[in-house]
Structure formats: C-alpha cells, structure tokens
CSV table of C-alpha atoms in Angstrom, one decimal:
chain,number,residue,atom,x,y,z
D,1,MET,CA,100.7,160.9,33.6
D,2,SER,CA,103.5,158.6,33.7
D,3,SER,CA,107.4,158.2,34.7
D,4,SER,CA,109.4,155.8,35.0
D,5,SER,CA,109.5,153.2,38.1
D,6,THR,CA,111.8,154.9,41.1
D,7,PRO,CA,115.7,154.5,40.8
D,8,PRO,CA,117.3,151.3,41.4
D,9,SER,CA,120.0,152.8,44.3
D,10,ALA,CA,117.2,153.5,46.5
D,11,ASP,CA,116.3,150.6,49.9
D,12,VAL,CA,115.2,152.6,52.4
D,13,THR,CA,111.3,152.9,51.9
D,14,ALA,CA,108.3,153.6,53.4
D,15,ALA,CA,104.5,153.4,53.4
D,16,ILE,CA,102.0,155.3,54.8
D,17,LEU,CA,98.6,154.2,56.3
D,18,VAL,CA,95.8,156.9,56.5
D,19,ILE,CA,93.2,156.0,59.0
D,20,GLY,CA,89.4,157.5,58.9
D,21,ASP,CA,86.3,157.2,57.9
D,22,GLU,CA,86.0,160.9,57.4
D,23,ILE,CA,88.7,160.7,54.5
D,24,LEU,CA,86.8,157.7,52.8
D,25,SER,CA,83.5,159.8,52.8
D,26,GLY,CA,85.1,162.5,50.9
D,27,ARG,CA,83.8,164.5,53.6
D,28,THR,CA,87.7,165.6,54.8
D,29,LYS,CA,90.1,166.1,52.0
D,30,ASP,CA,93.7,164.3,53.2
D,31,LYS,CA,96.6,166.6,53.3
D,32,ASN,CA,99.0,164.1,54.8
D,33,ILE,CA,99.9,161.9,52.3
D,34,GLY,CA,101.8,165.0,50.8
D,35,THR,CA,102.7,166.4,53.2
D,36,ILE,CA,104.7,163.3,54.4
D,37,ALA,CA,105.8,162.2,51.3
D,38,ASP,CA,107.5,165.4,50.3
D,39,MET,CA,108.9,165.0,53.3
D,40,LEU,CA,110.6,161.8,52.3
D,41,THR,CA,111.5,162.9,49.0
D,42,GLU,CA,113.4,165.5,51.2
D,43,ILE,CA,115.2,163.2,52.8
D,44,GLY,CA,115.4,160.8,49.8
D,45,VAL,CA,113.4,157.9,51.3
D,46,ASP,CA,111.1,156.2,48.6
D,47,LEU,CA,107.8,156.1,49.7
D,48,ARG,CA,106.5,152.8,47.7
D,49,GLU,CA,102.8,152.3,48.8
D,50,VAL,CA,99.7,154.4,50.4
D,51,ARG,CA,96.8,153.3,52.0
D,52,ILE,CA,93.5,155.0,53.6
D,53,VAL,CA,92.0,152.4,55.7
D,54,PRO,CA,88.4,152.8,57.9
D,55,ASP,CA,87.9,153.0,61.5
D,56,VAL,CA,87.8,149.0,61.6
D,57,LYS,CA,90.1,147.3,64.0
D,58,ALA,CA,90.7,144.6,61.8
D,59,GLU,CA,91.2,146.3,58.7
D,60,ILE,CA,93.6,148.2,60.7
D,61,VAL,CA,95.6,145.6,62.3
D,62,ALA,CA,95.9,143.9,58.5
D,63,ALA,CA,97.0,147.0,57.0
D,64,VAL,CA,99.8,147.7,59.7
D,65,ASN,CA,101.0,144.2,59.6
D,66,ALA,CA,101.2,144.3,56.0
D,67,LEU,CA,102.9,147.7,55.5
D,68,ARG,CA,105.2,147.0,58.1
D,69,ALA,CA,106.6,144.2,57.2
D,70,ARG,CA,107.4,144.4,53.5
D,71,TYR,CA,108.9,148.6,54.1
D,72,THR,CA,111.5,150.3,56.4
D,73,TYR,CA,109.3,152.6,57.6
D,74,LEU,CA,105.5,152.9,58.2
D,75,PHE,CA,103.9,156.2,58.9
D,76,THR,CA,100.5,156.3,59.8
D,77,SER,CA,98.1,159.1,60.5
D,78,GLY,CA,94.4,159.4,62.2
D,79,GLY,CA,92.7,157.7,64.9
D,80,ILE,CA,94.3,159.0,68.3
D,81,GLY,CA,92.1,161.0,69.3
D,82,PRO,CA,89.7,160.8,72.7
D,83,THR,CA,86.3,159.9,70.9
D,84,HIS,CA,84.8,156.8,71.0
D,85,ASP,CA,86.6,154.8,68.2
D,86,ASP,CA,89.7,156.5,67.9
D,87,ILE,CA,91.3,153.3,68.3
D,88,THR,CA,94.5,153.5,66.3
D,89,ALA,CA,96.5,152.8,69.2
D,90,ASP,CA,94.3,149.7,70.1
D,91,SER,CA,95.0,148.6,66.4
D,92,VAL,CA,99.0,148.9,66.5
D,93,ALA,CA,99.1,147.1,69.9
D,94,GLU,CA,97.4,144.1,68.6
D,95,ALA,CA,99.2,144.1,65.2
D,96,PHE,CA,102.6,143.9,67.6
D,97,GLY,CA,101.3,141.5,69.9
D,98,VAL,CA,102.2,143.6,72.6
D,99,GLY,CA,99.8,145.1,75.4
D,100,ILE,CA,98.5,149.0,75.9
D,101,ASP,CA,97.8,150.9,78.8
D,102,VAL,CA,97.7,154.7,80.1
D,103,ASP,CA,101.4,155.5,79.9
D,104,PRO,CA,102.5,157.9,82.3
D,105,ARG,CA,104.8,160.0,80.0
D,106,ALA,CA,102.1,160.7,78.4
D,107,ARG,CA,99.6,161.2,81.0
D,108,ALA,CA,102.2,164.2,82.3
D,109,MET,CA,102.1,165.7,78.8
D,110,LEU,CA,98.2,165.9,78.9
D,111,LEU,CA,98.1,167.4,82.2
D,112,GLU,CA,100.6,170.3,80.5
D,113,ARG,CA,97.1,170.9,78.9
D,114,HIS,CA,95.2,169.7,81.0
D,115,ARG,CA,93.9,170.5,84.6
D,116,PRO,CA,93.8,167.3,86.3
D,117,GLU,CA,90.1,167.5,87.0
D,118,ASP,CA,89.9,167.7,83.2
D,119,LEU,CA,91.5,164.3,82.8
D,120,ASN,CA,88.5,162.0,82.2
D,121,ALA,CA,88.5,158.8,80.9
D,122,ALA,CA,87.9,160.1,77.0
D,123,ARG,CA,91.3,162.0,77.6
D,124,LEU,CA,93.1,159.2,79.1
D,125,ARG,CA,92.4,157.4,76.0
D,126,MET,CA,94.9,159.4,74.3
D,127,ALA,CA,97.8,158.7,76.8
D,128,ARG,CA,97.2,154.9,76.0
D,129,ILE,CA,99.9,154.0,74.5
D,130,PRO,CA,101.1,150.4,73.4
D,131,ASP,CA,104.1,148.6,75.8
D,132,GLY,CA,107.5,149.6,74.4
D,133,ALA,CA,106.6,152.1,72.1
D,134,GLU,CA,108.5,155.6,72.3
D,135,LEU,CA,106.2,158.8,72.1
D,136,ILE,CA,106.2,161.5,69.6
D,137,ALA,CA,106.0,165.2,71.1
D,138,ASN,CA,102.6,166.9,70.3
D,139,PRO,CA,103.4,170.4,70.2
D,140,VAL,CA,100.3,172.0,69.5
D,141,SER,CA,97.8,170.0,71.6
D,142,LYS,CA,100.0,167.5,74.0
D,143,ALA,CA,98.3,164.4,73.0
D,144,PRO,CA,101.3,162.3,71.8
D,145,GLY,CA,101.8,160.4,69.3
D,146,PHE,CA,104.0,157.3,69.3
D,147,TYR,CA,106.4,155.0,67.2
D,148,ILE,CA,106.8,151.1,68.1
D,149,GLY,CA,109.5,148.9,65.9
D,150,ASN,CA,109.1,150.5,62.3
D,151,VAL,CA,105.8,151.7,62.7
D,152,TYR,CA,105.1,155.9,63.2
D,153,VAL,CA,101.7,156.7,64.6
D,154,MET,CA,100.6,160.2,64.3
D,155,ALA,CA,97.3,162.6,64.4
D,156,GLY,CA,95.0,163.4,62.0
D,157,VAL,CA,94.7,166.8,62.3
D,158,PRO,CA,97.2,168.5,59.3
D,159,GLN,CA,98.9,171.0,61.3
D,160,ILE,CA,99.7,168.6,64.0
D,161,MET,CA,100.8,165.5,62.3
D,162,ALA,CA,103.4,167.9,60.8
D,163,ALA,CA,104.5,169.4,63.7
D,164,MET,CA,105.1,165.1,64.7
D,165,LEU,CA,106.5,164.7,61.2
D,166,ASP,CA,109.1,167.8,62.3
D,167,GLU,CA,110.0,166.0,65.4
D,168,ILE,CA,110.8,162.7,64.2
D,169,ARG,CA,112.6,163.7,60.9
D,170,PRO,CA,115.7,163.9,62.4
D,171,THR,CA,115.7,160.2,63.5
D,172,LEU,CA,115.3,159.0,59.9
D,173,THR,CA,117.4,156.7,57.9
D,174,SER,CA,117.6,157.9,54.4
D,175,ASN,CA,119.3,157.0,51.0
D,176,ALA,CA,121.0,159.7,49.1
D,177,PRO,CA,118.5,162.3,48.5
D,178,VAL,CA,117.2,162.5,45.4
D,179,ILE,CA,118.4,165.3,42.4
D,180,SER,CA,115.0,166.1,40.7
D,181,GLU,CA,114.9,168.5,37.5
D,182,THR,CA,112.3,169.8,36.0
D,183,ILE,CA,112.3,170.3,31.7
D,184,GLU,CA,108.9,172.4,30.4
D,185,ALA,CA,107.9,170.5,27.3
D,186,GLY,CA,105.2,173.8,26.7
D,187,ALA,CA,102.7,172.8,24.3
D,188,ILE,CA,104.5,170.0,22.5
D,189,PRO,CA,101.7,167.3,23.0
D,190,GLU,CA,103.0,164.1,24.9
D,191,GLY,CA,102.3,162.2,21.4
D,192,ASN,CA,105.1,163.4,19.9
D,193,PHE,CA,108.0,162.9,21.9
D,194,ALA,CA,106.5,159.6,24.0
D,195,GLY,CA,108.4,157.1,21.8
D,196,GLU,CA,111.8,158.9,22.0
D,197,LEU,CA,111.5,159.4,25.3
D,198,GLY,CA,110.9,156.1,26.1
D,199,GLU,CA,114.2,155.3,24.1
D,200,ILE,CA,116.0,157.5,26.4
D,201,ALA,CA,114.5,156.4,29.9
D,202,ALA,CA,116.0,153.0,28.5
D,203,ALA,CA,119.1,154.3,28.0
D,204,HIS,CA,119.0,156.0,30.9
D,205,ALA,CA,118.1,153.4,33.4
D,206,THR,CA,119.4,154.5,36.7
D,207,VAL,CA,117.2,157.7,36.7
D,208,SER,CA,113.5,158.2,36.6
D,209,ILE,CA,112.0,160.2,33.9
D,210,GLY,CA,108.2,161.2,33.8
D,211,SER,CA,106.4,163.1,31.7
D,212,TYR,CA,103.5,164.9,33.1
D,213,PRO,CA,100.7,166.7,31.0
D,214,SER,CA,98.5,169.6,33.0
D,215,MET,CA,95.3,171.1,32.1
D,216,THR,CA,95.3,175.0,31.3
D,217,PRO,CA,93.2,177.1,29.7
D,218,GLU,CA,95.2,177.4,26.8
D,219,GLY,CA,95.3,173.8,26.4
D,220,PHE,CA,97.6,170.7,27.6
D,221,ARG,CA,100.9,171.9,28.9
D,222,ASN,CA,103.6,168.8,29.7
D,223,ARG,CA,106.5,169.0,32.1
D,224,ILE,CA,109.3,166.5,32.0
D,225,VAL,CA,111.2,165.4,35.0
D,226,VAL,CA,114.6,163.9,35.7
D,227,ARG,CA,114.8,161.9,39.2
D,228,GLY,CA,118.1,160.6,40.0
D,229,ARG,CA,120.6,160.3,43.1
D,230,ASP,CA,123.6,160.5,40.9
D,231,ALA,CA,124.1,164.3,39.9
D,232,ASP,CA,126.0,163.1,36.6
D,233,ALA,CA,123.5,160.6,35.6
D,234,VAL,CA,120.8,163.5,36.0
D,235,ALA,CA,122.5,165.7,33.7
D,236,ALA,CA,123.3,163.2,31.1
D,237,ALA,CA,119.6,162.1,30.8
D,238,ARG,CA,118.3,165.8,31.1
D,239,THR,CA,120.9,166.8,28.3
D,240,ALA,CA,119.1,164.2,26.2
D,241,VAL,CA,115.5,165.3,26.7
D,242,GLU,CA,116.4,168.7,26.1
D,243,ALA,CA,117.8,167.6,22.6
D,244,LEU,CA,115.0,166.0,22.2
D,245,LEU,CA,112.4,168.6,22.7
D,246,ALA,CA,115.0,171.1,20.8
D,247,GLY,CA,114.2,168.5,17.7
D,248,LEU,CA,110.6,168.7,17.8
D,249,ARG,CA,110.7,172.7,18.2
D,250,ALA,CA,112.8,173.3,15.4
F,1,MET,CA,89.6,162.4,64.6
F,2,SER,CA,87.0,159.4,64.6
F,3,SER,CA,83.8,158.4,63.3
F,4,SER,CA,82.3,155.0,64.1
F,5,SER,CA,82.0,152.5,61.7
F,6,THR,CA,80.1,152.3,58.2
F,7,PRO,CA,76.8,152.0,58.4
F,8,PRO,CA,76.1,148.3,58.4
F,9,SER,CA,72.8,148.5,55.8
F,10,ALA,CA,76.0,149.2,53.3
F,11,ASP,CA,76.3,146.1,51.1
F,12,VAL,CA,77.3,147.4,47.5
F,13,THR,CA,81.6,148.9,48.5
F,14,ALA,CA,84.2,150.0,46.4
F,15,ALA,CA,87.9,150.8,46.1
F,16,ILE,CA,90.1,153.4,44.7
F,17,LEU,CA,93.9,152.7,43.3
F,18,VAL,CA,95.6,155.2,42.7
F,19,ILE,CA,98.5,154.6,40.3
F,20,GLY,CA,101.6,156.9,39.7
F,21,ASP,CA,105.1,157.6,41.1
F,22,GLU,CA,104.4,161.6,41.1
F,23,ILE,CA,101.8,161.4,43.6
F,24,LEU,CA,104.3,158.8,45.8
F,25,SER,CA,107.3,161.4,45.4
F,26,GLY,CA,104.6,164.3,46.5
F,27,ARG,CA,105.3,166.5,43.2
F,28,THR,CA,101.8,165.9,42.3
F,29,LYS,CA,98.9,166.0,45.1
F,30,ASP,CA,96.1,163.8,44.3
F,31,LYS,CA,93.0,165.3,43.9
F,32,ASN,CA,90.9,161.9,42.4
F,33,ILE,CA,90.8,160.7,45.9
F,34,GLY,CA,88.5,163.3,46.9
F,35,THR,CA,86.2,163.5,43.7
F,36,ILE,CA,85.7,160.0,43.3
F,37,ALA,CA,85.0,159.5,47.5
F,38,ASP,CA,82.7,162.5,46.9
F,39,MET,CA,80.4,160.8,44.0
F,40,LEU,CA,80.1,157.5,45.7
F,41,THR,CA,78.8,159.1,49.1
F,42,GLU,CA,76.4,161.3,46.8
F,43,ILE,CA,74.9,158.1,45.2
F,44,GLY,CA,75.3,155.5,48.7
F,45,VAL,CA,78.4,153.3,47.9
F,46,ASP,CA,80.5,152.7,50.6
F,47,LEU,CA,83.8,153.5,49.7
F,48,ARG,CA,86.1,150.9,52.1
F,49,GLU,CA,90.1,151.3,50.8
F,50,VAL,CA,92.0,153.3,48.9
F,51,ARG,CA,95.8,152.4,48.1
F,52,ILE,CA,97.9,154.5,45.9
F,53,VAL,CA,101.2,152.4,44.0
F,54,PRO,CA,104.1,152.8,42.0
F,55,ASP,CA,104.2,152.7,38.0
F,56,VAL,CA,105.1,149.0,38.5
F,57,LYS,CA,103.5,146.6,37.0
F,58,ALA,CA,103.6,143.5,39.5
F,59,GLU,CA,102.3,146.1,42.3
F,60,ILE,CA,99.2,147.3,40.1
F,61,VAL,CA,98.1,143.8,38.8
F,62,ALA,CA,98.8,142.7,42.5
F,63,ALA,CA,96.4,145.3,44.0
F,64,VAL,CA,93.9,145.0,41.2
F,65,ASN,CA,93.3,141.5,42.1
F,66,ALA,CA,92.9,141.9,45.6
F,67,LEU,CA,90.8,145.0,45.3
F,68,ARG,CA,88.4,143.4,42.7
F,69,ALA,CA,87.8,140.4,44.7
F,70,ARG,CA,87.0,142.0,47.5
F,71,TYR,CA,84.8,145.0,47.0
F,72,THR,CA,81.9,145.6,44.2
F,73,TYR,CA,83.6,148.5,42.5
F,74,LEU,CA,87.2,149.3,41.9
F,75,PHE,CA,87.9,152.5,40.6
F,76,THR,CA,92.0,153.3,39.3
F,77,SER,CA,93.1,156.6,38.0
F,78,GLY,CA,96.4,157.3,36.4
F,79,GLY,CA,98.8,155.5,33.6
F,80,ILE,CA,96.6,155.2,30.4
F,81,GLY,CA,98.8,158.2,28.8
F,82,PRO,CA,101.1,157.4,25.6
F,83,THR,CA,104.1,157.5,27.2
F,84,HIS,CA,106.8,154.7,28.3
F,85,ASP,CA,105.5,153.2,31.3
F,86,ASP,CA,101.6,154.2,31.1
F,87,ILE,CA,101.4,150.3,32.0
F,88,THR,CA,97.8,150.7,33.7
F,89,ALA,CA,96.1,149.0,30.7
F,90,ASP,CA,98.3,146.2,30.1
F,91,SER,CA,98.7,145.5,34.3
F,92,VAL,CA,94.9,145.1,34.5
F,93,ALA,CA,95.0,142.5,31.3
F,94,GLU,CA,97.4,140.9,32.9
F,95,ALA,CA,95.1,140.9,36.6
F,96,PHE,CA,92.0,139.2,34.5
F,97,GLY,CA,94.5,137.4,32.3
F,98,VAL,CA,93.4,138.2,29.0
F,99,GLY,CA,94.9,139.9,25.7
F,100,ILE,CA,95.3,143.2,24.9
F,101,ASP,CA,95.8,145.0,21.9
F,102,VAL,CA,95.0,148.4,19.7
F,103,ASP,CA,91.0,148.4,19.8
F,104,PRO,CA,89.3,149.9,16.6
F,105,ARG,CA,86.6,152.0,18.8
F,106,ALA,CA,89.8,153.5,20.8
F,107,ARG,CA,91.6,154.3,17.7
F,108,ALA,CA,88.7,155.7,16.0
F,109,MET,CA,88.4,158.1,19.1
F,110,LEU,CA,91.7,159.0,18.7
F,111,LEU,CA,91.4,160.3,15.3
F,112,GLU,CA,88.5,162.3,16.3
F,113,ARG,CA,91.4,164.6,17.7
F,114,HIS,CA,94.5,163.3,16.0
F,115,ARG,CA,95.2,163.3,12.5
F,116,PRO,CA,95.8,159.9,11.0
F,117,GLU,CA,99.8,160.9,10.3
F,118,ASP,CA,100.1,161.6,14.1
F,119,LEU,CA,98.9,158.4,15.1
F,120,ASN,CA,102.2,157.4,15.9
F,121,ALA,CA,103.2,154.2,17.7
F,122,ALA,CA,103.2,156.1,21.3
F,123,ARG,CA,99.7,157.4,20.5
F,124,LEU,CA,98.6,153.9,19.6
F,125,ARG,CA,99.1,152.8,23.4
F,126,MET,CA,96.6,155.1,24.7
F,127,ALA,CA,94.0,153.2,22.2
F,128,ARG,CA,95.3,149.7,24.1
F,129,ILE,CA,92.3,148.2,25.8
F,130,PRO,CA,92.2,144.6,27.5
F,131,ASP,CA,89.9,141.7,25.4
F,132,GLY,CA,86.1,142.4,26.8
F,133,ALA,CA,86.5,145.4,28.1
F,134,GLU,CA,84.4,148.2,27.4
F,135,LEU,CA,85.1,151.7,26.7
F,136,ILE,CA,84.8,154.9,28.8
F,137,ALA,CA,83.9,158.1,26.7
F,138,ASN,CA,87.0,161.1,27.1
F,139,PRO,CA,84.8,164.5,26.2
F,140,VAL,CA,88.2,166.2,27.4
F,141,SER,CA,91.0,164.9,25.3
F,142,LYS,CA,89.4,161.3,23.5
F,143,ALA,CA,92.0,158.8,25.0
F,144,PRO,CA,89.1,156.8,26.3
F,145,GLY,CA,89.2,154.7,29.7
F,146,PHE,CA,87.5,151.4,29.9
F,147,TYR,CA,85.9,149.1,32.4
F,148,ILE,CA,86.3,145.1,32.5
F,149,GLY,CA,84.7,143.2,35.3
F,150,ASN,CA,84.1,145.5,37.9
F,151,VAL,CA,87.2,147.8,37.6
F,152,TYR,CA,86.8,151.3,35.9
F,153,VAL,CA,90.1,152.4,34.7
F,154,MET,CA,90.4,156.2,33.8
F,155,ALA,CA,93.1,159.0,33.7
F,156,GLY,CA,94.9,160.1,36.1
F,157,VAL,CA,94.6,164.5,34.7
F,158,PRO,CA,91.6,165.5,37.3
F,159,GLN,CA,89.9,167.3,34.8
F,160,ILE,CA,89.9,163.9,32.5
F,161,MET,CA,89.1,161.9,35.5
F,162,ALA,CA,86.0,163.6,36.7
F,163,ALA,CA,84.7,163.8,32.9
F,164,MET,CA,85.2,159.8,32.6
F,165,LEU,CA,83.6,159.6,36.4
F,166,ASP,CA,80.4,161.6,35.2
F,167,GLU,CA,80.3,159.0,32.0
F,168,ILE,CA,80.1,155.9,34.7
F,169,ARG,CA,78.3,157.4,37.4
F,170,PRO,CA,74.8,156.4,35.7
F,171,THR,CA,75.7,152.9,35.4
F,172,LEU,CA,76.6,152.0,39.1
F,173,THR,CA,74.3,150.4,41.4
F,174,SER,CA,74.4,151.9,45.0
F,175,ASN,CA,73.0,151.5,48.5
F,176,ALA,CA,70.2,153.6,49.6
F,177,PRO,CA,72.1,157.0,49.5
F,178,VAL,CA,73.2,158.3,53.1
F,179,ILE,CA,72.0,161.1,54.6
F,180,SER,CA,74.7,163.3,56.7
F,181,GLU,CA,73.4,165.9,59.5
F,182,THR,CA,76.6,168.0,60.9
F,183,ILE,CA,75.9,169.8,64.5
F,184,GLU,CA,78.5,172.2,65.6
F,185,ALA,CA,80.4,171.6,68.8
F,186,GLY,CA,81.9,174.9,68.5
F,187,ALA,CA,84.4,175.4,70.9
F,188,ILE,CA,83.8,172.6,73.2
F,189,PRO,CA,86.3,170.2,73.5
F,190,GLU,CA,86.3,166.7,72.4
F,191,GLY,CA,87.4,165.5,75.7
F,192,ASN,CA,84.4,166.8,77.0
F,193,PHE,CA,82.2,164.8,74.9
F,194,ALA,CA,83.7,162.1,74.1
F,195,GLY,CA,82.2,159.7,76.8
F,196,GLU,CA,79.0,160.4,76.3
F,197,LEU,CA,79.4,160.4,72.5
F,198,GLY,CA,80.6,157.0,72.8
F,199,GLU,CA,77.5,155.9,74.3
F,200,ILE,CA,75.5,157.3,72.0
F,201,ALA,CA,77.0,155.8,69.0
F,202,ALA,CA,76.6,152.3,70.7
F,203,ALA,CA,72.8,153.0,71.4
F,204,HIS,CA,72.2,154.4,67.6
F,205,ALA,CA,74.2,151.3,66.0
F,206,THR,CA,72.5,151.8,62.5
F,207,VAL,CA,73.9,155.5,62.3
F,208,SER,CA,77.6,156.4,62.0
F,209,ILE,CA,78.5,159.0,64.7
F,210,GLY,CA,82.1,161.3,63.9
F,211,SER,CA,84.0,163.9,66.0
F,212,TYR,CA,85.8,165.9,63.4
F,213,PRO,CA,87.6,168.4,65.4
F,214,SER,CA,89.5,171.5,62.8
F,215,MET,CA,92.1,174.2,64.4
F,216,THR,CA,91.1,177.5,63.7
F,217,PRO,CA,93.1,180.6,64.3
F,218,GLU,CA,90.8,181.2,67.9
F,219,GLY,CA,91.7,177.4,68.3
F,220,PHE,CA,90.1,173.6,68.0
F,221,ARG,CA,86.8,173.8,66.7
F,222,ASN,CA,84.3,170.6,66.4
F,223,ARG,CA,82.0,169.1,64.6
F,224,ILE,CA,79.8,165.9,65.0
F,225,VAL,CA,78.7,164.7,62.1
F,226,VAL,CA,75.5,162.0,62.2
F,227,ARG,CA,75.4,159.4,58.7
F,228,GLY,CA,73.1,156.7,58.6
F,229,ARG,CA,70.5,155.2,55.5
F,230,ASP,CA,67.3,155.5,57.8
F,231,ALA,CA,65.8,159.2,58.4
F,232,ASP,CA,64.6,158.3,61.5
F,233,ALA,CA,67.7,156.9,62.6
F,234,VAL,CA,69.6,159.4,62.0
F,235,ALA,CA,66.9,162.4,63.1
F,236,ALA,CA,67.1,160.6,66.9
F,237,ALA,CA,70.8,159.9,67.4
F,238,ARG,CA,70.9,163.9,65.9
F,239,THR,CA,68.2,165.0,69.2
F,240,ALA,CA,70.7,162.6,71.0
F,241,VAL,CA,73.9,164.5,70.3
F,242,GLU,CA,71.9,167.8,70.4
F,243,ALA,CA,70.9,167.5,73.8
F,244,LEU,CA,74.5,165.8,74.9
F,245,LEU,CA,75.9,169.4,73.8
F,246,ALA,CA,72.8,171.7,75.3
F,247,GLY,CA,73.8,169.9,78.5
F,248,LEU,CA,77.7,171.0,78.3
F,249,ARG,CA,76.7,174.5,77.1
F,250,ALA,CA,74.4,174.8,80.0
C-alpha cells in the first residue's frame, strides 16, 4: 500500500491515543481509531499519528504530553470507567499539572443513572475530573468524558465513544474538507502503473495520490485514490490517472 | 474499560508500527494490529506500544528508532509495495544508518512471480533491502519483507502480513505464555464490584485483572479477565473474583 503525503494545505491536525491493555493483548479489537479517523476526514482535520499505550500512568502521561504539544487536537479513548486502574483522568491531570477531584457537575450526571445510595467510591471515580476541564456529555451511560486544553478524553466502549464524538464534533475547527475520488484500476497490477503514477503524483503536488491493492478471490484488485482540498487540482489529477489506466487497458 | 498492568514477570516486549496515510484517513481500517497482538499473546511476548504514522520518511525513521531502542521487537506493517512512496524500506535503512539497494535474493523471489521483462523499475523497488537485512518470505505474492536487528518489516495487505508473521513466529523468543481466564459477571454493574475488584487486584499483584464492559441489546454485560504466567496465582485470583461475584449475586 502507498500514498503520497497529506495535502500541504492542511494545518489543523490531530492525534489519537488509545489507552488499554485489552487492546495490546489482542483481547479487544480496537474500533475507535477508525471511527475517529472517519469523522476527522469528514470535517477536514488531518489525523497525523495514533498511539496505543497500556494502563500505566507514566506511559499515558508521556504520550499525552508528546501528542498534545505537537498536534492541534488529541483525542483519547479508554480508561475512564470505575475500576481500579481506569487511570486516564488522573494521568491527564498529571500531564497538565493540575489537580483532580470529584466534579459536582459530573456527580450530578451520574445521579441521573444511579441512586444516591449506589454512588459508591468506585462509581464516584467516574466523576473525577481534572481542574479546569469541561465535560463531554455521555447520552449512553451518563458518566462523562471531558476536555482540557486541546485534549479530548472519551470512553473506550465504542458506542459511548461514538456518542461523545458526536457531542464534540460541532465544536472542532477544521480545514477545508478533503475531496476524495476513487478510480478503479481493476486487475491492472500495481507494478504496471507504479512508475507513471509516481510521475503524476510529482506533477500534482497539492493532491495526495494513493494506490491501494486488495486481495480478492479473483486475485489482486487495485484502487487509486486522489485526495485534496482544491476541486480543480483533484479533477486534473484524476484525469491524468484515468488517462494512464486507459493507456494500460488499450 | 480497565485492567491492571502487565504481569511483572514479562521481559520480552514488542511494539508495532503501522505505516500508511490510508489508515490515518480512515479509508482503510487496520486489521494487522489485532493479528500481531493475538500472535504475541499466544507466544507470551508483551506488546507494550503501537504507533500509526503517515507515509512521511522523517516520521517513520523517528518512530522506528524510538521503538526499536525501547522494546525487544518492533514489527512494522505497510509501505513496502512498488508505488512512489512505499518508503518503509528506505526509511528503515536510514534509521539504521545503512545503505539500501536491490537485493539479488529478493530479485530472485520477484522472478518467481514476474517475467524478467515485467520486472520494471517500480517492481524492483520491492527488491530494495537494507544492507545486512535478512528476508521474510512472502508465499502470497513473492515480494519479501525483511528483518534487520530487532525490526521486522512486513506488508500492509492483511493476508500477506499474516503469512509473513507465520514465517517469523517460530524464530521469536518469548516469555512463559500468558494464561488467560475469563469470568462472566453478566449484568452485575461494574460499579458494584469495582472497589472490591481493586482490592483483589492489589492482593494478587503477579496477575493482571481486567474488567471489560460491553454493550448488548439487553444492556451492559461485564467480563472479568485474569491473566498471568503462574497457573497457581491465576487460579487463586480467579477464586477470589468468583467469590466476590457470588456474594453480589446472593
């Protein structure tokens, strides 16, 4: 697989940090990276890096600080439940050097789901929010996420993460959305067009041109995807790619 | 979601580096992380970190050098095809400070699939191997992966990556395999057992105890997973967790 680098016009960037031993053990297959990536592409934010780290505070703090400093937005998923080392909130507070305690707004949200007598110490962990953070509503199970600075902290359960993402999506700044056009190369082998495709990519530097082989029961099939923010530039690159493929089919 | 940290007896560690704009754009949903993670768990190697980076040489070089220095093994997927910026091999050569050129062994493998007259410059890119690297056979489409030092470079197409993983699996050093036992907590809410589960985790420090809620049409269901390398320690922790749950069901 290959593609040329992200269109140069991009300036609003993002990273994702997935937190959880269950992903690293393979026991749980991550679904959140793809969900967040799709949303960011739809609104024209360039996802530049993803990391997955274990439930280890020092690892989470180091990753949060590395990624929040480098990208416009950092989105995290996982580690905000009630159990002994749902430690994301405490780790984010440490990364920002702020305090953390039970937040009355978050506690009130938990009371929409739990009776006061059920709000034990474990459940109250889900109301621990770093000082200065704003809450992200959780329409599924109430326990909120939060954002502080440019870091958005969401749940790991995919249905809850997606609901939190819907909450914050309208608040995000974005680039011009990316236009993506797919050209079917069918069974033409990548190696037959790779050289000329590279020349086309070099001649159309403001767009991203990717070649994506996939294996089917009938053998390899290839797609070429042209992505960019300038409609004319995308159209011009598409025309060049189609001419290349037409020549190979002739 | 949560789990306590990886069992302390672990010393053989690994990281995964996924290379490709198509993953970051959401256009392709990664399958390789889960495949590699499952294999590493089966043979008892602790996957400690995953990164996904774009097709940008400086990003790949930085990630390769950060991860290969820190973990026993680094596995990469993506960016070894014939197109203009399948740049993983060149990036790995740069990370190691070695040269790279067409490798006669790799060229011979390509000739098992392609006629000599079809071995154009683009396809020969797939035979570019860093100096000192050993090849990883590709039974699917011949173009090989390679390993140099502790870095294993594999294809991005899942079927090819899996085949390459089968090739190298027998050569990997591992810890004692991890024993994993799953205890169904059913509909008992996480918040009802989280406090005592934390105490059990603290009292059984050589095992990893995770609590994994999932949403079903009937509402949340929870599983508790006990993982460790010592069968007696895993059994003791399992007994304690089952006693806790039995008390809550009573």
